[in-house]
Coordinates of C-alpha atoms in Angstrom, one line a residue:
M1 CA -0.2 -0.2 -0.3
I2 CA 1.3 3.7 -1.0
T3 CA -0.2 6.8 0.9
N4 CA 0.5 10.3 0.0
G5 CA -0.7 11.6 3.3
H6 CA -4.3 11.9 2.0
Y7 CA -5.7 8.8 0.2
N8 CA -4.1 5.5 0.1
C9 CA -3.4 3.7 -3.4
N10 CA -2.8 0.1 -4.1
A11 CA -0.6 -1.7 -6.2
V12 CA -2.4 -4.3 -8.6
K13 CA -0.3 -6.9 -9.9
S14 CA -1.1 -7.4 -14.1
T15 CA 0.2 -8.9 -16.9
P16 CA 0.4 -7.4 -20.5
F17 CA -2.0 -7.9 -23.4
G18 CA -0.4 -8.2 -26.5
D19 CA -3.2 -6.2 -28.1
Q20 CA -3.1 -2.8 -27.4
K21 CA -1.9 -1.3 -30.2
P22 CA -3.6 2.2 -30.6
G23 CA -4.7 2.6 -34.3
T24 CA -5.4 6.2 -36.0
S25 CA -8.3 6.5 -33.5
G26 CA -6.8 4.9 -30.6
L27 CA -7.7 1.5 -28.9
R28 CA -11.0 0.1 -30.4
K29 CA -12.2 -3.6 -29.4
R30 CA -15.5 -4.9 -28.1
V31 CA -16.8 -4.3 -25.1
K32 CA -16.4 -7.5 -23.5
V33 CA -12.8 -7.0 -24.1
F34 CA -12.3 -4.0 -22.1
Q35 CA -14.4 -5.7 -19.4
Q36 CA -11.5 -8.3 -19.0
P37 CA -10.0 -8.0 -15.3
H38 CA -7.2 -5.7 -15.7
Y39 CA -7.4 -4.6 -19.7
T40 CA -8.7 -1.2 -19.0
E41 CA -6.6 -0.6 -16.4
N42 CA -3.7 -1.5 -17.9
F43 CA -4.1 0.6 -21.2
I44 CA -4.9 3.6 -18.9
M45 CA -2.1 3.2 -16.9
S46 CA 0.0 2.9 -20.3
I47 CA -1.2 6.1 -21.5
L48 CA -0.3 7.8 -18.2
N49 CA 3.1 6.1 -18.4
A50 CA 3.2 7.9 -21.6
I51 CA 3.2 11.3 -20.9
P52 CA 6.1 13.5 -19.5
S53 CA 6.1 14.6 -16.1
A54 CA 4.7 18.4 -15.5
E55 CA 5.9 21.0 -12.8
N56 CA 2.7 21.3 -11.9
G57 CA 1.3 17.8 -12.5
I58 CA -0.4 16.5 -15.4
S59 CA -4.1 18.0 -16.2
L60 CA -6.3 15.8 -18.3
V61 CA -9.8 16.5 -20.3
V62 CA -11.6 13.2 -19.7
G63 CA -15.4 12.0 -21.3
G64 CA -16.7 10.3 -24.2
D65 CA -19.7 9.7 -26.5
G66 CA -22.0 8.2 -23.5
R67 CA -21.7 4.5 -25.0
Y68 CA -21.9 1.5 -22.9
F69 CA -19.0 1.1 -20.2
G70 CA -18.4 5.0 -20.6
K71 CA -19.4 5.8 -16.9
E72 CA -17.4 2.7 -15.4
A73 CA -14.3 3.4 -17.6
V74 CA -14.3 7.3 -16.0
Q75 CA -14.4 6.1 -12.4
K76 CA -11.2 3.8 -13.5
I77 CA -9.7 6.9 -14.7
I78 CA -10.3 9.0 -12.0
K79 CA -8.7 6.5 -9.5
I80 CA -5.8 5.1 -11.6
A81 CA -4.9 9.2 -12.3
A82 CA -5.0 10.0 -8.6
G83 CA -2.8 6.9 -7.9
S84 CA -0.3 7.8 -10.2
L85 CA 0.5 10.9 -8.2
A86 CA 1.8 12.8 -11.1
V87 CA -1.4 13.8 -12.4
S88 CA -3.0 16.7 -10.3
K89 CA -6.1 17.5 -12.3
L90 CA -9.1 16.0 -14.3
I91 CA -11.6 17.8 -16.3
I92 CA -14.6 15.9 -16.7
G93 CA -17.5 16.3 -18.6
K94 CA -20.9 16.1 -17.1
E95 CA -22.2 12.6 -16.8
G96 CA -19.1 11.9 -18.5
I97 CA -20.1 13.1 -21.6
L98 CA -18.1 15.5 -24.0
S99 CA -18.4 15.2 -28.0
T100 CA -14.8 14.6 -29.5
P101 CA -14.8 18.3 -30.6
A102 CA -15.6 19.8 -27.2
A103 CA -13.1 17.7 -25.9
S104 CA -10.4 19.2 -28.1
N105 CA -11.7 22.7 -27.0
L106 CA -11.7 22.0 -23.4
I107 CA -7.9 20.9 -23.8
R108 CA -6.8 23.8 -25.8
K109 CA -9.1 26.5 -23.5
H110 CA -7.6 25.0 -19.8
G111 CA -4.5 24.4 -21.2
A112 CA -4.5 21.1 -20.3
T113 CA -1.7 18.4 -20.5
G114 CA -4.1 16.0 -23.1
G115 CA -7.2 14.4 -22.7
I116 CA -8.5 10.5 -22.7
L117 CA -11.5 10.3 -24.9
L118 CA -13.9 7.3 -24.4
T119 CA -15.3 6.6 -28.2
A120 CA -15.5 4.3 -30.7
S121 CA -16.6 7.1 -32.9
H122 CA -19.2 6.1 -35.6
N123 CA -18.9 2.4 -34.7
P124 CA -22.2 0.6 -32.9
G125 CA -22.4 0.9 -29.0
G126 CA -23.8 -1.3 -26.3
P127 CA -22.7 -4.5 -24.1
D128 CA -22.1 -6.4 -27.5
N129 CA -20.7 -3.7 -29.7
D130 CA -17.8 -1.1 -29.5
F131 CA -15.5 0.7 -27.0
G132 CA -12.7 2.8 -27.3
I133 CA -10.1 5.0 -25.6
K134 CA -8.2 7.7 -27.4
Y135 CA -5.5 10.0 -25.7
N136 CA -5.5 13.7 -27.4
I137 CA -2.2 15.9 -26.8
A138 CA -1.9 19.5 -25.8
N139 CA -2.9 20.9 -28.8
G140 CA -6.4 19.1 -28.7
G141 CA -5.6 16.9 -31.5
P142 CA -4.9 12.8 -31.6
A143 CA -1.6 11.5 -30.3
P144 CA 0.9 11.2 -33.2
E145 CA 2.7 7.9 -33.5
S146 CA 5.7 9.1 -31.4
I147 CA 3.2 8.7 -28.4
T148 CA 1.0 6.0 -29.5
D149 CA 4.0 3.7 -30.1
A150 CA 5.5 4.6 -26.4
I151 CA 1.7 3.8 -25.1
F152 CA 1.8 0.4 -26.7
E153 CA 5.6 -0.2 -25.8
N154 CA 4.3 0.2 -22.1
S155 CA 1.4 -1.8 -22.5
K156 CA 3.7 -4.9 -23.5
T157 CA 5.7 -4.3 -20.3
I158 CA 3.5 -3.4 -17.8
T159 CA 3.4 -5.4 -14.8
E160 CA 1.2 -3.4 -12.2
Y161 CA -1.0 -0.5 -12.2
V162 CA -1.6 1.7 -9.0
I163 CA -5.1 2.8 -8.0
A164 CA -6.6 5.3 -5.4
D165 CA -8.6 4.1 -2.7
I166 CA -11.1 6.8 -3.0
P167 CA -14.9 6.9 -3.3
D168 CA -16.5 7.1 -6.9
V169 CA -16.7 10.8 -7.8
D170 CA -20.7 12.2 -8.7
L171 CA -20.2 12.9 -12.3
S172 CA -24.1 14.3 -12.3
T173 CA -23.3 17.9 -10.9
V174 CA -21.2 20.3 -11.8
G175 CA -18.5 21.2 -9.4
V176 CA -15.4 20.2 -7.8
T177 CA -14.1 17.1 -5.8
R178 CA -10.9 17.3 -3.6
F179 CA -8.9 14.6 -3.1
G180 CA -5.7 16.1 -1.0
P181 CA -3.5 17.5 -4.3
F182 CA -5.7 15.6 -6.4
T183 CA -8.6 17.7 -8.2
V184 CA -11.7 16.6 -10.0
Q185 CA -13.5 19.3 -11.9
V186 CA -16.9 18.4 -13.4
V187 CA -18.0 21.0 -16.1
D188 CA -21.3 21.3 -17.8
S189 CA -20.5 19.5 -21.8
V190 CA -22.1 22.1 -23.8
E191 CA -21.5 25.6 -22.4
D192 CA -17.8 26.2 -23.5
Y193 CA -18.6 24.7 -26.6
V194 CA -21.2 27.0 -27.4
V195 CA -19.3 30.0 -26.8
L196 CA -16.7 28.9 -29.1
M197 CA -19.6 28.8 -32.1
K198 CA -20.8 32.0 -31.4
E199 CA -17.1 33.3 -31.7
I200 CA -17.0 32.0 -34.8
Y201 CA -20.2 32.3 -36.4
D202 CA -22.7 35.2 -37.0
F203 CA -25.9 33.6 -35.1
S204 CA -27.6 36.7 -35.9
S205 CA -27.4 36.5 -39.4
I206 CA -28.8 32.8 -39.5
K207 CA -31.5 33.6 -37.4
N208 CA -32.5 36.5 -39.6
F209 CA -32.0 34.0 -42.8
F210 CA -34.8 31.9 -40.9
A211 CA -36.9 34.5 -40.0
Q212 CA -36.7 35.9 -43.9
N213 CA -37.3 32.4 -45.0
P214 CA -40.2 30.8 -42.6
N215 CA -40.8 28.2 -45.3
F216 CA -36.7 26.9 -44.7
T217 CA -36.9 23.8 -42.5
V218 CA -34.2 22.1 -40.8
L219 CA -33.9 18.5 -39.5
M220 CA -31.0 17.9 -37.5
D221 CA -30.4 13.8 -36.4
S222 CA -27.9 13.3 -33.7
M223 CA -28.6 9.5 -34.1
H224 CA -28.9 9.1 -30.0
G225 CA -25.1 10.1 -30.3
V226 CA -23.4 12.8 -28.1
T227 CA -24.6 15.7 -29.9
G228 CA -28.0 15.8 -29.0
P229 CA -27.5 18.2 -26.2
Y230 CA -25.1 20.1 -28.3
A231 CA -27.8 20.7 -31.4
K232 CA -30.5 21.5 -29.2
A233 CA -28.5 24.3 -27.5
I234 CA -27.5 26.1 -30.7
L235 CA -30.0 24.9 -33.0
V236 CA -33.2 25.4 -30.9
N237 CA -32.3 27.6 -27.9
E238 CA -29.8 30.2 -29.6
L239 CA -31.1 30.1 -33.4
G240 CA -34.8 29.8 -32.1
L241 CA -35.7 26.9 -34.4
P242 CA -38.7 24.5 -33.4
E243 CA -38.0 21.8 -31.1
K244 CA -38.8 19.5 -34.0
S245 CA -36.1 20.5 -35.5
V246 CA -33.7 18.1 -33.9
M247 CA -34.5 14.5 -33.4
N248 CA -32.5 11.3 -31.9
A249 CA -31.1 13.6 -29.6
I250 CA -31.2 12.0 -26.1
P251 CA -27.5 10.3 -25.9
L252 CA -28.3 6.4 -25.3
E253 CA -25.8 3.8 -24.2
D254 CA -26.5 1.9 -27.7
F255 CA -27.5 4.6 -29.6
G256 CA -31.0 3.5 -29.8
G257 CA -29.7 0.2 -31.2
G258 CA -28.4 2.1 -34.6
H259 CA -25.3 2.5 -35.9
P260 CA -24.3 6.3 -35.4
D261 CA -22.6 6.7 -38.7
P262 CA -23.9 9.8 -40.5
N263 CA -24.3 8.4 -44.0
L264 CA -27.0 7.6 -46.2
T265 CA -27.3 3.6 -45.3
Y266 CA -27.4 4.4 -41.5
A267 CA -29.2 7.8 -41.1
H268 CA -32.0 6.0 -43.2
E269 CA -34.4 7.6 -40.9
L270 CA -33.4 11.1 -41.5
V271 CA -32.9 10.5 -45.2
E272 CA -36.7 9.4 -45.1
R273 CA -37.9 12.1 -43.4
V274 CA -36.2 14.7 -45.2
E275 CA -37.9 13.1 -48.4
K276 CA -41.0 12.9 -47.2
E277 CA -41.4 15.6 -45.7
G278 CA -39.4 18.1 -48.0
I279 CA -37.0 19.4 -45.3
S280 CA -34.8 21.9 -46.9
F281 CA -31.7 21.1 -44.8
G282 CA -31.1 18.0 -43.1
A283 CA -28.1 17.0 -41.4
A284 CA -26.5 14.3 -39.1
S285 CA -23.8 13.8 -36.9
D286 CA -22.0 10.4 -35.6
G287 CA -21.6 9.3 -32.0
D288 CA -18.7 11.4 -30.8
G289 CA -20.1 14.5 -32.8
D290 CA -16.9 14.4 -35.3
R291 CA -18.7 13.8 -38.3
N292 CA -21.4 15.1 -40.3
M293 CA -23.6 14.7 -43.2
I294 CA -25.7 17.3 -45.3
I295 CA -28.7 16.6 -47.3
G296 CA -32.1 18.1 -48.4
K297 CA -34.8 16.7 -50.4
H298 CA -33.3 15.3 -53.4
V299 CA -29.8 16.6 -52.5
F300 CA -26.8 14.9 -50.9
V301 CA -23.7 16.7 -50.6
N302 CA -20.8 14.7 -50.8
P303 CA -18.2 15.4 -48.2
S304 CA -15.6 16.0 -50.7
D305 CA -17.8 18.7 -52.5
S306 CA -18.9 20.1 -48.7
V307 CA -15.2 20.6 -47.8
A308 CA -14.9 22.5 -51.0
V309 CA -17.9 24.8 -50.8
I310 CA -17.3 25.7 -47.3
A311 CA -14.0 26.9 -48.2
D312 CA -14.9 28.6 -51.1
Y313 CA -17.4 30.7 -49.2
A314 CA -15.6 30.7 -45.6
D315 CA -13.9 34.3 -46.1
K316 CA -17.1 35.7 -47.4
A317 CA -19.8 34.4 -45.0
I318 CA -18.3 33.1 -41.7
P319 CA -16.8 35.8 -39.7
Y320 CA -13.9 33.7 -38.1
F321 CA -12.1 33.3 -41.5
K322 CA -12.8 37.2 -42.7
R323 CA -10.5 37.9 -39.6
T324 CA -8.1 35.4 -39.9
G325 CA -8.0 34.7 -43.9
I326 CA -7.6 31.5 -45.3
K327 CA -3.8 30.5 -44.6
G328 CA -3.8 26.9 -46.6
L329 CA -6.4 24.2 -47.4
A330 CA -5.9 20.4 -47.2
R331 CA -7.6 17.3 -47.6
S332 CA -6.9 13.7 -46.9
M333 CA -5.4 11.8 -49.8
P334 CA -8.8 9.9 -50.7
T335 CA -11.0 12.5 -50.5
S336 CA -11.7 14.0 -54.0
M337 CA -9.4 16.9 -55.5
S338 CA -12.4 19.4 -55.6
I339 CA -11.0 21.5 -52.9
D340 CA -7.6 21.5 -54.9
R341 CA -9.1 23.7 -57.4
V342 CA -10.7 25.8 -54.9
A343 CA -6.9 26.3 -53.5
K344 CA -5.7 27.4 -56.8
A345 CA -8.3 29.9 -57.0
K346 CA -8.0 31.8 -54.2
G347 CA -3.9 31.5 -54.8
V348 CA -3.4 29.5 -51.5
K349 CA -1.3 25.9 -50.7
I350 CA -3.4 22.8 -50.8
Y351 CA -1.9 19.6 -48.4
E352 CA -2.4 16.3 -49.4
V353 CA -2.2 14.1 -46.3
P354 CA -2.8 10.3 -45.2
T355 CA -6.3 9.6 -43.8
G356 CA -6.2 10.6 -39.8
W357 CA -6.9 13.9 -38.6
K358 CA -3.6 14.4 -36.6
F359 CA -2.0 14.9 -40.0
F360 CA -3.8 18.3 -40.4
G361 CA -2.7 19.2 -36.7
N362 CA 0.6 19.9 -37.4
L363 CA -0.1 22.1 -40.2
M364 CA -2.6 24.1 -38.3
D365 CA -0.2 24.3 -35.4
A366 CA 2.5 25.7 -37.9
E367 CA -0.2 28.5 -39.0
K368 CA -0.2 26.8 -42.5
L369 CA -4.0 25.2 -42.5
S370 CA -7.2 26.9 -41.8
I371 CA -9.9 24.6 -43.5
C372 CA -9.6 20.7 -43.9
G373 CA -11.5 17.4 -44.5
E374 CA -12.0 14.0 -45.2
E375 CA -14.4 12.0 -47.6
S376 CA -15.3 9.8 -44.4
F377 CA -17.5 12.6 -43.5
G378 CA -15.1 14.9 -41.7
T379 CA -14.9 18.6 -41.7
G380 CA -13.1 21.0 -39.8
S381 CA -10.9 23.9 -39.3
D382 CA -7.9 25.3 -37.2
H383 CA -10.6 26.5 -34.3
I384 CA -9.8 22.9 -32.5
R385 CA -7.9 20.2 -33.7
E386 CA -10.3 17.7 -34.3
K387 CA -13.1 17.4 -36.9
D388 CA -16.2 19.1 -36.1
G389 CA -19.7 18.1 -37.0
L390 CA -21.8 20.7 -35.8
W391 CA -18.8 23.6 -37.1
A392 CA -19.8 22.1 -40.6
V393 CA -23.6 22.2 -40.2
L394 CA -23.2 25.8 -39.0
A395 CA -20.9 26.5 -41.7
W396 CA -23.7 25.4 -44.4
L397 CA -26.1 27.4 -42.7
S398 CA -23.7 30.5 -42.8
I399 CA -23.2 30.2 -46.4
L400 CA -27.0 29.6 -47.2
A401 CA -27.7 32.8 -44.9
Y402 CA -25.0 34.8 -47.3
A403 CA -25.7 33.3 -50.4
N404 CA -29.3 34.3 -49.8
T405 CA -28.4 37.7 -49.5
Q406 CA -27.0 38.0 -52.7
Q407 CA -29.8 35.7 -54.4
K408 CA -33.2 34.8 -53.3
N409 CA -34.2 31.2 -53.1
I410 CA -30.6 29.9 -52.8
G411 CA -30.5 26.3 -51.5
L412 CA -28.3 23.4 -51.3
H413 CA -29.2 21.8 -54.8
E414 CA -28.4 25.5 -56.2
L415 CA -25.0 26.2 -54.1
L416 CA -23.9 23.0 -55.7
Q417 CA -24.8 23.6 -59.3
T418 CA -23.1 27.0 -58.8
H419 CA -20.1 25.4 -57.7
Y420 CA -19.9 22.9 -60.7
Q421 CA -20.5 25.6 -62.9
K422 CA -17.3 27.6 -61.7
Y423 CA -14.9 24.8 -60.6
G424 CA -16.2 21.7 -62.6
R425 CA -17.7 18.7 -61.1
N426 CA -15.7 15.8 -59.3
F427 CA -17.9 12.6 -59.4
F428 CA -16.9 10.8 -56.4
S429 CA -17.9 7.6 -54.5
R430 CA -16.3 5.2 -51.7
Y431 CA -17.7 1.7 -51.4
D432 CA -16.7 0.2 -48.1
Y433 CA -16.8 -3.5 -47.7
E434 CA -17.2 -4.4 -44.0
E435 CA -15.8 -7.0 -41.6
V436 CA -14.1 -8.9 -44.4
D437 CA -12.1 -11.7 -43.7
S438 CA -8.4 -10.7 -43.0
A439 CA -6.8 -13.0 -45.3
A440 CA -9.4 -12.1 -47.9
A441 CA -8.8 -8.8 -47.6
N442 CA -4.8 -8.9 -47.8
K443 CA -5.3 -10.8 -50.9
V444 CA -7.0 -8.0 -52.6
M445 CA -4.1 -5.6 -51.8
A446 CA -1.5 -8.4 -52.4
H447 CA -3.2 -8.6 -55.9
L448 CA -3.5 -4.6 -56.4
R449 CA 0.3 -4.4 -55.6
T450 CA 1.0 -6.3 -59.0
H451 CA -0.3 -3.9 -61.5
S452 CA 2.1 -1.8 -63.4
V453 CA 2.3 1.8 -65.4
G454 CA 0.5 0.9 -68.8
Q455 CA -2.1 -1.6 -68.1
V456 CA -5.7 -1.1 -68.6
F457 CA -8.8 -2.3 -67.2
N458 CA -12.5 -1.2 -68.8
G459 CA -10.7 1.4 -71.0
Y460 CA -8.9 3.0 -68.2
K461 CA -4.8 3.4 -68.5
I462 CA -2.8 3.2 -65.5
G463 CA -0.6 6.3 -65.5
L464 CA 0.8 6.3 -62.3
C465 CA 0.3 3.9 -59.2
D466 CA 2.2 3.8 -55.8
D467 CA 1.4 3.1 -52.3
F468 CA 1.2 6.7 -50.7
E469 CA 4.0 8.0 -48.6
Y470 CA 3.3 11.1 -47.1
T471 CA 6.5 13.4 -45.3
D472 CA 5.1 15.9 -43.0
P473 CA 6.5 19.3 -43.9
I474 CA 6.8 20.3 -40.6
D475 CA 8.2 17.5 -38.2
H476 CA 9.7 15.6 -41.4
S477 CA 8.3 12.2 -40.2
V478 CA 7.1 9.9 -42.6
S479 CA 4.1 7.7 -43.1
K480 CA 4.2 4.9 -45.4
N481 CA 1.6 2.2 -46.7
Q482 CA -1.1 4.9 -46.7
G483 CA -3.2 3.4 -49.7
L484 CA -2.4 2.1 -53.2
R485 CA -3.3 4.6 -55.7
F486 CA -3.9 4.5 -59.1
I487 CA -4.3 7.4 -61.2
F488 CA -5.3 7.1 -65.0
E489 CA -4.3 9.2 -68.0
D490 CA -7.5 10.8 -68.0
G491 CA -6.9 12.4 -64.4
S492 CA -9.4 9.5 -62.7
R493 CA -8.4 7.7 -59.7
V494 CA -8.7 4.8 -58.0
I495 CA -7.8 4.2 -54.3
F496 CA -7.7 1.0 -52.0
R497 CA -7.4 0.9 -48.4
L498 CA -7.8 -1.3 -45.2
S499 CA -9.4 0.6 -42.7
G500 CA -8.0 0.2 -38.9
T501 CA -11.5 1.6 -37.4
G502 CA -13.5 -1.1 -36.7
S503 CA -12.9 -4.0 -34.0
Q504 CA -13.9 -7.2 -36.1
G505 CA -12.3 -8.0 -39.2
A506 CA -11.0 -5.7 -41.8
T507 CA -12.8 -3.0 -43.9
V508 CA -11.8 -2.6 -47.5
R509 CA -12.4 0.9 -48.8
L510 CA -12.6 1.8 -52.5
Y511 CA -12.3 5.2 -53.6
V512 CA -13.2 6.3 -57.0
E513 CA -13.2 9.7 -58.6
K514 CA -13.7 11.2 -62.1
F515 CA -13.5 14.5 -63.1
T516 CA -15.8 16.6 -65.6
E517 CA -16.2 20.0 -67.1
K518 CA -19.3 18.9 -69.0
A519 CA -21.8 21.3 -67.6
D520 CA -24.6 18.6 -69.0
L521 CA -23.2 16.1 -67.0
Y522 CA -23.3 18.1 -63.6
E523 CA -26.8 17.3 -62.9
L524 CA -26.0 13.5 -63.1
E525 CA -26.6 11.0 -60.2
C526 CA -23.5 10.1 -59.0
Q527 CA -23.0 6.3 -59.5
V528 CA -24.1 6.5 -63.3
G529 CA -21.2 9.2 -63.4
I530 CA -18.8 6.7 -62.5
R531 CA -20.2 3.2 -63.6
D532 CA -17.4 2.3 -65.9
L533 CA -14.5 3.6 -63.5
I534 CA -16.3 1.2 -61.0
V535 CA -16.3 -1.9 -63.2
A536 CA -12.3 -0.8 -63.9
A537 CA -11.9 -0.9 -60.1
L538 CA -13.3 -4.3 -59.7
E539 CA -11.6 -5.8 -62.3
M540 CA -8.4 -4.8 -61.4
S541 CA -8.7 -5.8 -57.9
R542 CA -10.5 -9.1 -58.2
L543 CA -12.3 -7.8 -55.3
Q544 CA -15.6 -10.0 -55.5
E545 CA -13.5 -13.2 -56.2
F546 CA -11.0 -12.9 -53.4
T547 CA -13.8 -11.8 -50.6
G548 CA -17.0 -13.3 -51.8
R549 CA -18.8 -10.1 -51.6
K550 CA -20.9 -8.8 -54.2
E551 CA -22.0 -5.9 -53.2
P552 CA -20.4 -3.5 -50.9
T553 CA -21.9 -2.9 -47.3
V554 CA -22.2 0.9 -47.5
I555 CA -21.7 3.0 -50.5
T556 CA -21.3 6.8 -50.3

């Protein structure tokens, strides 16, 4: 037994688990894995051991998306942090709830050492589904590989963890609990985030737009994830929309039995209501609130188009960017090149980075990047160091408000068509084959690596092919094997990646992109526009043969 004069601490003997290597989005496993004796404690201790000591003690923000096992995990974090004697303060969202963007904001606002986020993002929740633990650093963004590697190394050699003999902390009430030199501060989960959004956007202009367009309707689907209280606070309380403008707004541990991934497949309830009720502006966010989908009646805003349109209008429609200007733009490698054309028109640099929001953080910290996005429904800016679903929703509402001061009756369809007329259209789609047998998925990738320049598939001739590699322009770190790229001679692209964000099997992601400047094609349905390229991609990969999958799980 150990004591610091205020409470006792117990050293608990343990043995390493061999599977605690964090991925791009932290450690994600089934709940039952985290519930194994010592499993969660080992990983929390491994995180704390990877954090350099601080003169005034380590301070951490803690919270999550409200999924099953979250509250229990928060209490474990409190007791292990107190037992470490290196942590002086925890800042925890009320009820253990914090959206990932809100957590990033709190880390930055409080000057915290970092944060422990309890989320598996858009993966399903509940006793038989997923849980996750992720560490963010002092800039509010995901930990870089140097830190996640250190966490993994610690997890492989851990022999014990130390846990404080203190009672559970009441997370239901905002306030401060002190155990001698160790402090737990429970904060309102929503308040600081709303303040941040009001600093970025002109809420009065959005309210004026609603007032002048009474037939313009909004429906926000939080999919029973973390953003429900945030959406209600902003859309209803601040912007004056009726309560019926938010749906599935109560966070549930199992997300109501749904899959909290904001796409056309899993947000089907929203999609159906938007079409049936003729909703002008529909939006959805995922479990932890960092992703978004924007739709309207007969309109789907592809995430690649979304970030490009936001970038185009930002310095005209969003006060934050009127003040800061546009420093640079960026996208993940698989994301369509639509934003590249916006960057060229604005005379700013475009950065192409691997998938993973941490790669944007270095550019933001160096003041080289303002707005960025990923095709996986992630959009954001340098206001925090995570993607931000509600930020994107407010960006689109701000753009609509601005566009309607220039010309009346501008909706989502008109904004997209105006963008295509100005820049051309990038037809883009992603096919996800989820929970594929890992051996079969690896066969697909191995076969693709046999292809070379000059080969032709369904009329498309390969002009360049590689396994994407990125050298960070700020810290010069190198990230290899980030996705197989096939760029054809006409500029079309096909990309294949294995994703690590699931907890079972492998997910094969196929991305296809085809650019056109033919105005008579701008209204074409996306799957029609890329049909021949999909045939080429399936032919060159032999995906159906190797995996036995005739259809993707999700098409975006």
